[in-house]
PDB file of C-alpha atoms in Angstrom:
ATOM      1  CA  MET A   1       0.000   0.000   0.000  1.00 58.00           C
ATOM      2  CA  THR A   2       1.461   3.347  -1.022  1.00 61.00           C
ATOM      3  CA  GLU A   3       1.879   6.258   1.377  1.00 75.00           C
ATOM      4  CA  THR A   4      -0.589   8.316  -0.639  1.00 81.00           C
ATOM      5  CA  ARG A   5      -3.333   5.868   0.398  1.00 95.00           C
ATOM      6  CA  ILE A   6      -2.665   6.289   4.129  1.00 97.00           C
ATOM      7  CA  LEU A   7      -3.712   9.186   6.355  1.00 98.00           C
ATOM      8  CA  VAL A   8      -2.498   9.553   9.947  1.00 98.00           C
ATOM      9  CA  LEU A   9      -4.845  11.663  12.070  1.00 98.00           C
ATOM     10  CA  ILE A  10      -4.242  12.921  15.603  1.00 96.00           C
ATOM     11  CA  PRO A  11      -7.436  14.064  17.358  1.00 94.00           C
ATOM     12  CA  ALA A  12      -6.832  16.863  19.870  1.00 92.00           C
ATOM     13  CA  ARG A  13      -9.084  19.028  21.994  1.00 88.00           C
ATOM     14  CA  MET A  14      -8.516  21.337  24.955  1.00 86.00           C
ATOM     15  CA  ALA A  15     -11.123  19.906  27.325  1.00 74.00           C
ATOM     16  CA  ALA A  16      -9.593  17.462  29.818  1.00 67.00           C
ATOM     17  CA  THR A  17     -10.853  16.946  33.352  1.00 67.00           C
ATOM     18  CA  ARG A  18      -7.516  16.208  35.014  1.00 73.00           C
ATOM     19  CA  LEU A  19      -5.182  18.256  32.821  1.00 83.00           C
ATOM     20  CA  PRO A  20      -7.006  21.079  30.997  1.00 83.00           C
ATOM     21  CA  GLY A  21      -5.389  22.407  27.846  1.00 89.00           C
ATOM     22  CA  LYS A  22      -2.900  19.553  27.697  1.00 91.00           C
ATOM     23  CA  PRO A  23      -2.264  19.566  23.908  1.00 93.00           C
ATOM     24  CA  LEU A  24      -0.603  22.982  24.253  1.00 95.00           C
ATOM     25  CA  LEU A  25       1.344  22.352  27.461  1.00 92.00           C
ATOM     26  CA  ASP A  26       5.073  22.830  27.034  1.00 92.00           C
ATOM     27  CA  VAL A  27       7.269  19.743  26.829  1.00 91.00           C
ATOM     28  CA  GLY A  28      10.905  20.571  26.140  1.00 88.00           C
ATOM     29  CA  GLY A  29      10.111  23.820  24.359  1.00 90.00           C
ATOM     30  CA  MET A  30       7.302  22.467  22.150  1.00 94.00           C
ATOM     31  CA  PRO A  31       3.581  21.934  22.718  1.00 95.00           C
ATOM     32  CA  MET A  32       2.803  18.308  23.567  1.00 94.00           C
ATOM     33  CA  ILE A  33       0.667  17.895  20.432  1.00 97.00           C
ATOM     34  CA  VAL A  34       3.704  18.763  18.295  1.00 97.00           C
ATOM     35  CA  HIS A  35       5.694  15.921  19.885  1.00 95.00           C
ATOM     36  CA  VAL A  36       2.920  13.512  18.883  1.00 96.00           C
ATOM     37  CA  LEU A  37       2.943  15.019  15.401  1.00 97.00           C
ATOM     38  CA  ARG A  38       6.701  14.418  15.149  1.00 97.00           C
ATOM     39  CA  ARG A  39       6.362  10.752  16.205  1.00 96.00           C
ATOM     40  CA  ALA A  40       3.700  10.245  13.537  1.00 97.00           C
ATOM     41  CA  GLU A  41       5.817  11.964  10.903  1.00 97.00           C
ATOM     42  CA  GLU A  42       8.820   9.807  11.847  1.00 97.00           C
ATOM     43  CA  ALA A  43       6.767   6.679  11.111  1.00 96.00           C
ATOM     44  CA  LYS A  44       6.879   7.724   7.420  1.00 96.00           C
ATOM     45  CA  ILE A  45       3.688   5.909   6.485  1.00 96.00           C
ATOM     46  CA  GLY A  46       1.677   8.726   4.925  1.00 95.00           C
ATOM     47  CA  ARG A  47       0.179  12.176   5.272  1.00 96.00           C
ATOM     48  CA  VAL A  48      -0.171  13.394   8.879  1.00 98.00           C
ATOM     49  CA  ALA A  49      -2.646  15.934  10.242  1.00 98.00           C
ATOM     50  CA  VAL A  50      -4.036  17.040  13.589  1.00 97.00           C
ATOM     51  CA  ALA A  51      -7.853  17.064  13.816  1.00 96.00           C
ATOM     52  CA  THR A  52      -9.064  19.638  16.316  1.00 95.00           C
ATOM     53  CA  ASP A  53     -11.977  21.843  17.304  1.00 93.00           C
ATOM     54  CA  THR A  54      -9.691  24.466  18.853  1.00 94.00           C
ATOM     55  CA  PRO A  55      -8.153  27.268  16.755  1.00 96.00           C
ATOM     56  CA  GLU A  56      -5.234  27.657  19.197  1.00 96.00           C
ATOM     57  CA  ILE A  57      -4.210  24.025  18.622  1.00 96.00           C
ATOM     58  CA  ALA A  58      -4.387  24.469  14.858  1.00 97.00           C
ATOM     59  CA  VAL A  59      -2.241  27.616  15.079  1.00 97.00           C
ATOM     60  CA  ALA A  60       0.397  25.849  17.199  1.00 97.00           C
ATOM     61  CA  VAL A  61       0.552  22.873  14.834  1.00 97.00           C
ATOM     62  CA  LYS A  62       0.908  25.080  11.759  1.00 98.00           C
ATOM     63  CA  ALA A  63       3.567  27.217  13.496  1.00 97.00           C
ATOM     64  CA  HIS A  64       5.683  24.070  13.772  1.00 97.00           C
ATOM     65  CA  GLY A  65       5.199  23.121  10.136  1.00 97.00           C
ATOM     66  CA  GLY A  66       2.366  20.637  10.645  1.00 97.00           C
ATOM     67  CA  GLU A  67      -1.045  20.293   9.043  1.00 98.00           C
ATOM     68  CA  ALA A  68      -4.250  20.852  11.013  1.00 97.00           C
ATOM     69  CA  VAL A  69      -7.899  20.431  10.080  1.00 97.00           C
ATOM     70  CA  MET A  70     -10.797  21.982  11.972  1.00 96.00           C
ATOM     71  CA  THR A  71     -13.682  19.775  13.099  1.00 95.00           C
ATOM     72  CA  ARG A  72     -16.956  20.320  14.922  1.00 92.00           C
ATOM     73  CA  PRO A  73     -16.741  20.519  18.735  1.00 89.00           C
ATOM     74  CA  GLU A  74     -19.636  18.211  19.553  1.00 86.00           C
ATOM     75  CA  HIS A  75     -18.124  14.867  18.530  1.00 85.00           C
ATOM     76  CA  PRO A  76     -18.640  12.175  21.204  1.00 83.00           C
ATOM     77  CA  SER A  77     -15.338  10.429  20.444  1.00 84.00           C
ATOM     78  CA  GLY A  78     -12.022  10.698  18.669  1.00 82.00           C
ATOM     79  CA  SER A  79     -13.255   8.233  16.045  1.00 91.00           C
ATOM     80  CA  ASP A  80     -16.062  10.564  15.038  1.00 91.00           C
ATOM     81  CA  ARG A  81     -13.634  13.480  14.924  1.00 91.00           C
ATOM     82  CA  ILE A  82     -11.183  11.692  12.630  1.00 94.00           C
ATOM     83  CA  TYR A  83     -13.990  10.598  10.330  1.00 96.00           C
ATOM     84  CA  GLU A  84     -15.048  14.210   9.815  1.00 96.00           C
ATOM     85  CA  ALA A  85     -11.401  15.130   9.223  1.00 97.00           C
ATOM     86  CA  LEU A  86     -11.028  12.306   6.707  1.00 97.00           C
ATOM     87  CA  ARG A  87     -14.013  13.526   4.714  1.00 96.00           C
ATOM     88  CA  THR A  88     -12.670  17.088   4.752  1.00 97.00           C
ATOM     89  CA  LEU A  89      -9.131  16.177   3.704  1.00 97.00           C
ATOM     90  CA  ASP A  90     -10.089  13.465   1.209  1.00 96.00           C
ATOM     91  CA  PRO A  91     -13.325  14.464  -0.546  1.00 94.00           C
ATOM     92  CA  ASN A  92     -12.465  12.257  -3.529  1.00 94.00           C
ATOM     93  CA  GLU A  93     -12.107   9.171  -1.317  1.00 95.00           C
ATOM     94  CA  LYS A  94      -8.601   8.182  -2.355  1.00 96.00           C
ATOM     95  CA  ILE A  95      -7.485   7.294   1.170  1.00 97.00           C
ATOM     96  CA  GLU A  96      -7.755   3.579   1.995  1.00 97.00           C
ATOM     97  CA  VAL A  97      -6.430   3.493   5.568  1.00 98.00           C
ATOM     98  CA  VAL A  98      -6.739   5.917   8.483  1.00 98.00           C
ATOM     99  CA  VAL A  99      -4.384   5.632  11.470  1.00 98.00           C
ATOM    100  CA  ASN A 100      -5.694   7.230  14.667  1.00 97.00           C
ATOM    101  CA  VAL A 101      -2.890   8.292  17.032  1.00 97.00           C
ATOM    102  CA  GLN A 102      -4.031   9.717  20.368  1.00 93.00           C
ATOM    103  CA  GLY A 103      -2.920  13.280  20.963  1.00 91.00           C
ATOM    104  CA  ASP A 104      -1.646  12.583  24.484  1.00 91.00           C
ATOM    105  CA  LEU A 105       1.059  10.031  23.552  1.00 93.00           C
ATOM    106  CA  PRO A 106       4.181  12.201  23.103  1.00 93.00           C
ATOM    107  CA  THR A 107       6.548   9.242  23.606  1.00 93.00           C
ATOM    108  CA  ILE A 108       4.856   6.764  21.236  1.00 95.00           C
ATOM    109  CA  PRO A 109       7.608   4.986  19.245  1.00 95.00           C
ATOM    110  CA  SER A 110       7.232   5.519  15.517  1.00 96.00           C
ATOM    111  CA  GLU A 111       7.872   1.803  14.941  1.00 97.00           C
ATOM    112  CA  ASP A 112       4.795   0.983  17.033  1.00 97.00           C
ATOM    113  CA  ILE A 113       2.666   3.127  14.724  1.00 97.00           C
ATOM    114  CA  ARG A 114       4.050   1.154  11.786  1.00 97.00           C
ATOM    115  CA  ALA A 115       3.329  -2.133  13.600  1.00 97.00           C
ATOM    116  CA  ALA A 116      -0.391  -1.332  13.910  1.00 98.00           C
ATOM    117  CA  LEU A 117      -0.576  -0.455  10.228  1.00 98.00           C
ATOM    118  CA  ALA A 118       1.223  -3.656   9.174  1.00 97.00           C
ATOM    119  CA  LEU A 119      -1.613  -5.763  10.576  1.00 98.00           C
ATOM    120  CA  LEU A 120      -3.790  -4.594   7.683  1.00 98.00           C
ATOM    121  CA  ASP A 121      -1.566  -6.524   5.282  1.00 96.00           C
ATOM    122  CA  ASP A 122      -3.925  -9.370   6.215  1.00 97.00           C
ATOM    123  CA  PRO A 123      -7.084  -8.671   4.186  1.00 97.00           C
ATOM    124  CA  GLN A 124      -9.265 -10.268   6.880  1.00 97.00           C
ATOM    125  CA  VAL A 125      -8.310  -7.634   9.464  1.00 98.00           C
ATOM    126  CA  ASP A 126     -10.576  -4.578   9.703  1.00 98.00           C
ATOM    127  CA  ILE A 127      -8.748  -2.698  12.464  1.00 98.00           C
ATOM    128  CA  GLY A 128      -5.173  -2.925  13.735  1.00 98.00           C
ATOM    129  CA  THR A 129      -4.162  -1.906  17.248  1.00 98.00           C
ATOM    130  CA  LEU A 130      -1.430  -2.488  19.851  1.00 98.00           C
ATOM    131  CA  ALA A 131      -0.920  -4.355  23.108  1.00 98.00           C
ATOM    132  CA  ALA A 132       1.949  -4.855  25.572  1.00 97.00           C
ATOM    133  CA  GLU A 133       2.365  -7.587  28.166  1.00 97.00           C
ATOM    134  CA  ILE A 134       1.471  -6.458  31.693  1.00 97.00           C
ATOM    135  CA  ARG A 135       4.567  -6.645  33.893  1.00 94.00           C
ATOM    136  CA  ARG A 136       3.539  -4.680  36.987  1.00 93.00           C
ATOM    137  CA  ASP A 137       1.401  -6.590  39.475  1.00 94.00           C
ATOM    138  CA  GLU A 138      -0.953  -3.713  40.241  1.00 95.00           C
ATOM    139  CA  GLU A 139      -1.976  -3.363  36.597  1.00 95.00           C
ATOM    140  CA  HIS A 140      -3.623  -6.793  36.540  1.00 96.00           C
ATOM    141  CA  THR A 141      -6.413  -5.553  38.825  1.00 96.00           C
ATOM    142  CA  ASN A 142      -6.522  -1.855  37.885  1.00 95.00           C
ATOM    143  CA  PRO A 143      -9.750  -1.078  35.957  1.00 95.00           C
ATOM    144  CA  SER A 144      -8.027   1.892  34.319  1.00 92.00           C
ATOM    145  CA  VAL A 145      -5.745  -0.589  32.550  1.00 95.00           C
ATOM    146  CA  VAL A 146      -7.747  -2.034  29.658  1.00 97.00           C
ATOM    147  CA  LYS A 147      -6.920  -5.685  28.969  1.00 98.00           C
ATOM    148  CA  LEU A 148      -6.992  -7.181  25.508  1.00 98.00           C
ATOM    149  CA  ILE A 149      -8.025 -10.829  25.457  1.00 98.00           C
ATOM    150  CA  GLY A 150      -6.916 -12.495  22.256  1.00 97.00           C
ATOM    151  CA  SER A 151      -5.755 -15.623  20.518  1.00 97.00           C
ATOM    152  CA  PRO A 152      -2.175 -15.772  19.185  1.00 96.00           C
ATOM    153  CA  VAL A 153      -2.138 -15.782  15.385  1.00 94.00           C
ATOM    154  CA  GLY A 154       1.574 -16.101  14.770  1.00 84.00           C
ATOM    155  CA  GLY A 155       4.564 -14.115  15.917  1.00 84.00           C
ATOM    156  CA  GLN A 156       3.951 -11.029  18.015  1.00 94.00           C
ATOM    157  CA  ARG A 157       0.286 -10.784  17.158  1.00 97.00           C
ATOM    158  CA  LEU A 158      -3.119 -11.460  18.705  1.00 98.00           C
ATOM    159  CA  ARG A 159      -6.592 -11.687  17.258  1.00 98.00           C
ATOM    160  CA  GLY A 160      -8.757  -9.611  19.572  1.00 98.00           C
ATOM    161  CA  LEU A 161     -11.655 -11.509  21.150  1.00 98.00           C
ATOM    162  CA  TYR A 162     -12.608  -9.069  23.912  1.00 98.00           C
ATOM    163  CA  PHE A 163     -11.503  -5.918  25.738  1.00 98.00           C
ATOM    164  CA  THR A 164     -12.204  -5.479  29.438  1.00 98.00           C
ATOM    165  CA  ARG A 165     -11.392  -3.491  32.559  1.00 97.00           C
ATOM    166  CA  ALA A 166     -11.621  -6.668  34.631  1.00 98.00           C
ATOM    167  CA  THR A 167      -8.721  -8.962  35.548  1.00 97.00           C
ATOM    168  CA  ALA A 168      -8.800 -11.318  32.570  1.00 97.00           C
ATOM    169  CA  PRO A 169      -8.219 -13.867  31.225  1.00 97.00           C
ATOM    170  CA  TYR A 170      -8.255 -16.126  34.263  1.00 96.00           C
ATOM    171  CA  GLY A 171      -5.409 -18.542  35.032  1.00 95.00           C
ATOM    172  CA  ASP A 172      -1.697 -18.703  34.361  1.00 94.00           C
ATOM    173  CA  GLY A 173      -0.161 -16.875  31.431  1.00 95.00           C
ATOM    174  CA  PRO A 174       0.353 -13.338  30.214  1.00 96.00           C
ATOM    175  CA  ARG A 175      -2.209 -10.579  30.239  1.00 98.00           C
ATOM    176  CA  TYR A 176      -2.023  -7.715  27.773  1.00 98.00           C
ATOM    177  CA  HIS A 177      -2.464  -3.988  28.289  1.00 97.00           C
ATOM    178  CA  HIS A 178      -4.342  -2.513  25.342  1.00 97.00           C
ATOM    179  CA  ILE A 179      -2.850   0.597  23.748  1.00 96.00           C
ATOM    180  CA  GLY A 180      -5.488   2.797  22.128  1.00 94.00           C
ATOM    181  CA  LEU A 181      -3.920   3.425  18.744  1.00 97.00           C
ATOM    182  CA  TYR A 182      -5.893   2.200  15.730  1.00 98.00           C
ATOM    183  CA  ALA A 183      -5.314   1.606  12.028  1.00 98.00           C
ATOM    184  CA  TYR A 184      -8.710   1.444  10.275  1.00 98.00           C
ATOM    185  CA  ARG A 185      -9.553   0.350   6.804  1.00 98.00           C
ATOM    186  CA  ARG A 186     -11.629   3.213   5.467  1.00 97.00           C
ATOM    187  CA  GLN A 187     -14.709   1.003   5.105  1.00 97.00           C
ATOM    188  CA  ALA A 188     -14.354  -0.173   8.703  1.00 98.00           C
ATOM    189  CA  LEU A 189     -14.172   3.388  10.045  1.00 97.00           C
ATOM    190  CA  GLU A 190     -17.142   4.450   7.937  1.00 97.00           C
ATOM    191  CA  ARG A 191     -19.179   1.536   9.255  1.00 97.00           C
ATOM    192  CA  PHE A 192     -18.036   2.020  12.842  1.00 97.00           C
ATOM    193  CA  VAL A 193     -19.153   5.649  13.122  1.00 95.00           C
ATOM    194  CA  THR A 194     -22.631   4.807  11.796  1.00 96.00           C
ATOM    195  CA  LEU A 195     -23.251   2.079  14.382  1.00 96.00           C
ATOM    196  CA  PRO A 196     -25.088   2.921  17.597  1.00 95.00           C
ATOM    197  CA  PRO A 197     -23.229   2.376  20.888  1.00 94.00           C
ATOM    198  CA  SER A 198     -23.367  -1.335  21.709  1.00 96.00           C
ATOM    199  CA  VAL A 199     -24.439  -3.061  24.912  1.00 97.00           C
ATOM    200  CA  LEU A 200     -20.977  -4.182  26.011  1.00 98.00           C
ATOM    201  CA  GLU A 201     -19.408  -0.910  24.908  1.00 97.00           C
ATOM    202  CA  GLN A 202     -21.706   0.976  27.260  1.00 96.00           C
ATOM    203  CA  ARG A 203     -21.178  -1.486  30.097  1.00 97.00           C
ATOM    204  CA  GLU A 204     -17.361  -1.517  29.914  1.00 98.00           C
ATOM    205  CA  LYS A 205     -17.062   2.092  28.664  1.00 96.00           C
ATOM    206  CA  LEU A 206     -14.850   0.809  25.835  1.00 96.00           C
ATOM    207  CA  GLU A 207     -15.622   2.042  22.332  1.00 95.00           C
ATOM    208  CA  GLN A 208     -13.738  -0.759  20.551  1.00 97.00           C
ATOM    209  CA  LEU A 209     -16.272  -3.321  21.758  1.00 98.00           C
ATOM    210  CA  ARG A 210     -18.764  -1.780  19.338  1.00 97.00           C
ATOM    211  CA  ALA A 211     -16.617  -3.031  16.463  1.00 97.00           C
ATOM    212  CA  LEU A 212     -16.284  -6.534  17.911  1.00 98.00           C
ATOM    213  CA  GLU A 213     -20.008  -6.794  18.607  1.00 98.00           C
ATOM    214  CA  ALA A 214     -20.648  -5.815  14.994  1.00 98.00           C
ATOM    215  CA  GLY A 215     -18.448  -8.676  13.785  1.00 98.00           C
ATOM    216  CA  MET A 216     -15.391  -6.662  12.796  1.00 98.00           C
ATOM    217  CA  ARG A 217     -11.971  -8.228  13.241  1.00 98.00           C
ATOM    218  CA  ILE A 218      -9.425  -6.397  15.395  1.00 98.00           C
ATOM    219  CA  ASP A 219      -5.852  -7.692  15.535  1.00 98.00           C
ATOM    220  CA  ALA A 220      -3.154  -6.367  17.853  1.00 98.00           C
ATOM    221  CA  ALA A 221       0.602  -6.195  17.413  1.00 98.00           C
ATOM    222  CA  ILE A 222       2.437  -7.003  20.642  1.00 98.00           C
ATOM    223  CA  VAL A 223       4.973  -4.257  21.354  1.00 97.00           C
ATOM    224  CA  ASN A 224       7.621  -3.938  24.039  1.00 94.00           C
ATOM    225  CA  SER A 225       6.057  -1.334  26.299  1.00 90.00           C
ATOM    226  CA  VAL A 226       3.071   0.908  26.904  1.00 92.00           C
ATOM    227  CA  PRO A 227       3.715   4.510  25.802  1.00 91.00           C
ATOM    228  CA  LEU A 228       3.173   7.183  28.408  1.00 87.00           C
ATOM    229  CA  GLY A 229      -0.305   8.679  28.229  1.00 89.00           C
ATOM    230  CA  VAL A 230      -0.307  12.192  29.662  1.00 88.00           C
ATOM    231  CA  ASP A 231      -3.422  12.595  31.814  1.00 85.00           C
ATOM    232  CA  THR A 232      -2.128  14.231  35.024  1.00 87.00           C
ATOM    233  CA  PRO A 233       0.470  16.820  36.083  1.00 88.00           C
ATOM    234  CA  ALA A 234       2.688  13.932  37.240  1.00 90.00           C
ATOM    235  CA  ASP A 235       2.452  12.333  33.776  1.00 89.00           C
ATOM    236  CA  LEU A 236       3.422  15.654  32.243  1.00 89.00           C
ATOM    237  CA  GLU A 237       6.568  15.861  34.365  1.00 92.00           C
ATOM    238  CA  THR A 238       7.456  12.285  33.430  1.00 91.00           C
ATOM    239  CA  ALA A 239       7.043  13.083  29.747  1.00 90.00           C
ATOM    240  CA  ARG A 240       9.300  16.104  30.149  1.00 92.00           C
ATOM    241  CA  ARG A 241      12.011  13.950  31.754  1.00 91.00           C
ATOM    242  CA  ILE A 242      11.760  11.241  29.076  1.00 89.00           C
ATOM    243  CA  LEU A 243      11.888  13.630  26.154  1.00 89.00           C
ATOM    244  CA  ALA A 244      14.699  15.677  27.707  1.00 87.00           C
ATOM    245  CA  LYS A 245      16.849  12.543  27.419  1.00 79.00           C
ATOM    246  CA  ALA A 246      15.835  11.790  23.827  1.00 69.00           C
TER     247      ALA A 246
END
C-alpha cells in the first residue's frame, strides 16, 4: 500500500478533566501535540494531520510546520472526529487506511505506529491496534488498565476476542495492556461511526467493543512497552524527563 493511500490523524481538543489544555502544554520547548505530530511523521507511512476543534491548537501545529484540520466541537469520540477530518481532507475518497494516534502520547515509538498499520496486510483484518504484556502486578487488577483478550495468530500478534477493565483472562499466562492506537480500513471506520453504541461498549465504557459486537476483526501487534499517556500533572513531568533525554 502506497503512502498516498494512508492518512495519519491525531485528534486533539482542549477539554480534559484532570489536565485542561494539555495539547498545548510545554514539553521541552514544544507543545505536547507537536511531539505527537513528530512521532507520527517519523513513522513515514503517509500524510499526517491534527484534527481539532480548537483554533489555538491548529495555530500551534501550523507554526511548527504541521497540518491541522478543523472539526466540529460536539463529537462524542475521537473516532467521530477523525472521520469528519477524513471527509474534509479526502473528498475524492482516495485514502484507503486511516491511522488514529491519540494526541496525548508524546513518547509513542514511531515503529509501534508502523506495527499497527502492518496488521492490515492481512485482508481479513478490519482494524489494527497495539498491546503490551502487563509486567507490573498492580496493573492486573486496575480497571483503568484495559486488557486485551486475544488468541495468538503467529509471531507477536493477537486476534482480539474481547476488551475489558476486569482482571482477565483467568489462570496462568500473560495478560495484555491494550494501547489505544488504531489503524482502520476506510470502510471499517465508515461503518463504525454509523453504528449505535453497543451493549458491552456501554457497560465496559470501551468504544472498541462496538466493532467486535458488529463482527469486525481487530488484531493487535504485541509491542515492548506501553507509551506514556499524559493525563495528570505527574504524567506531564514524566514526559518532560523522558523527552529531555531523547
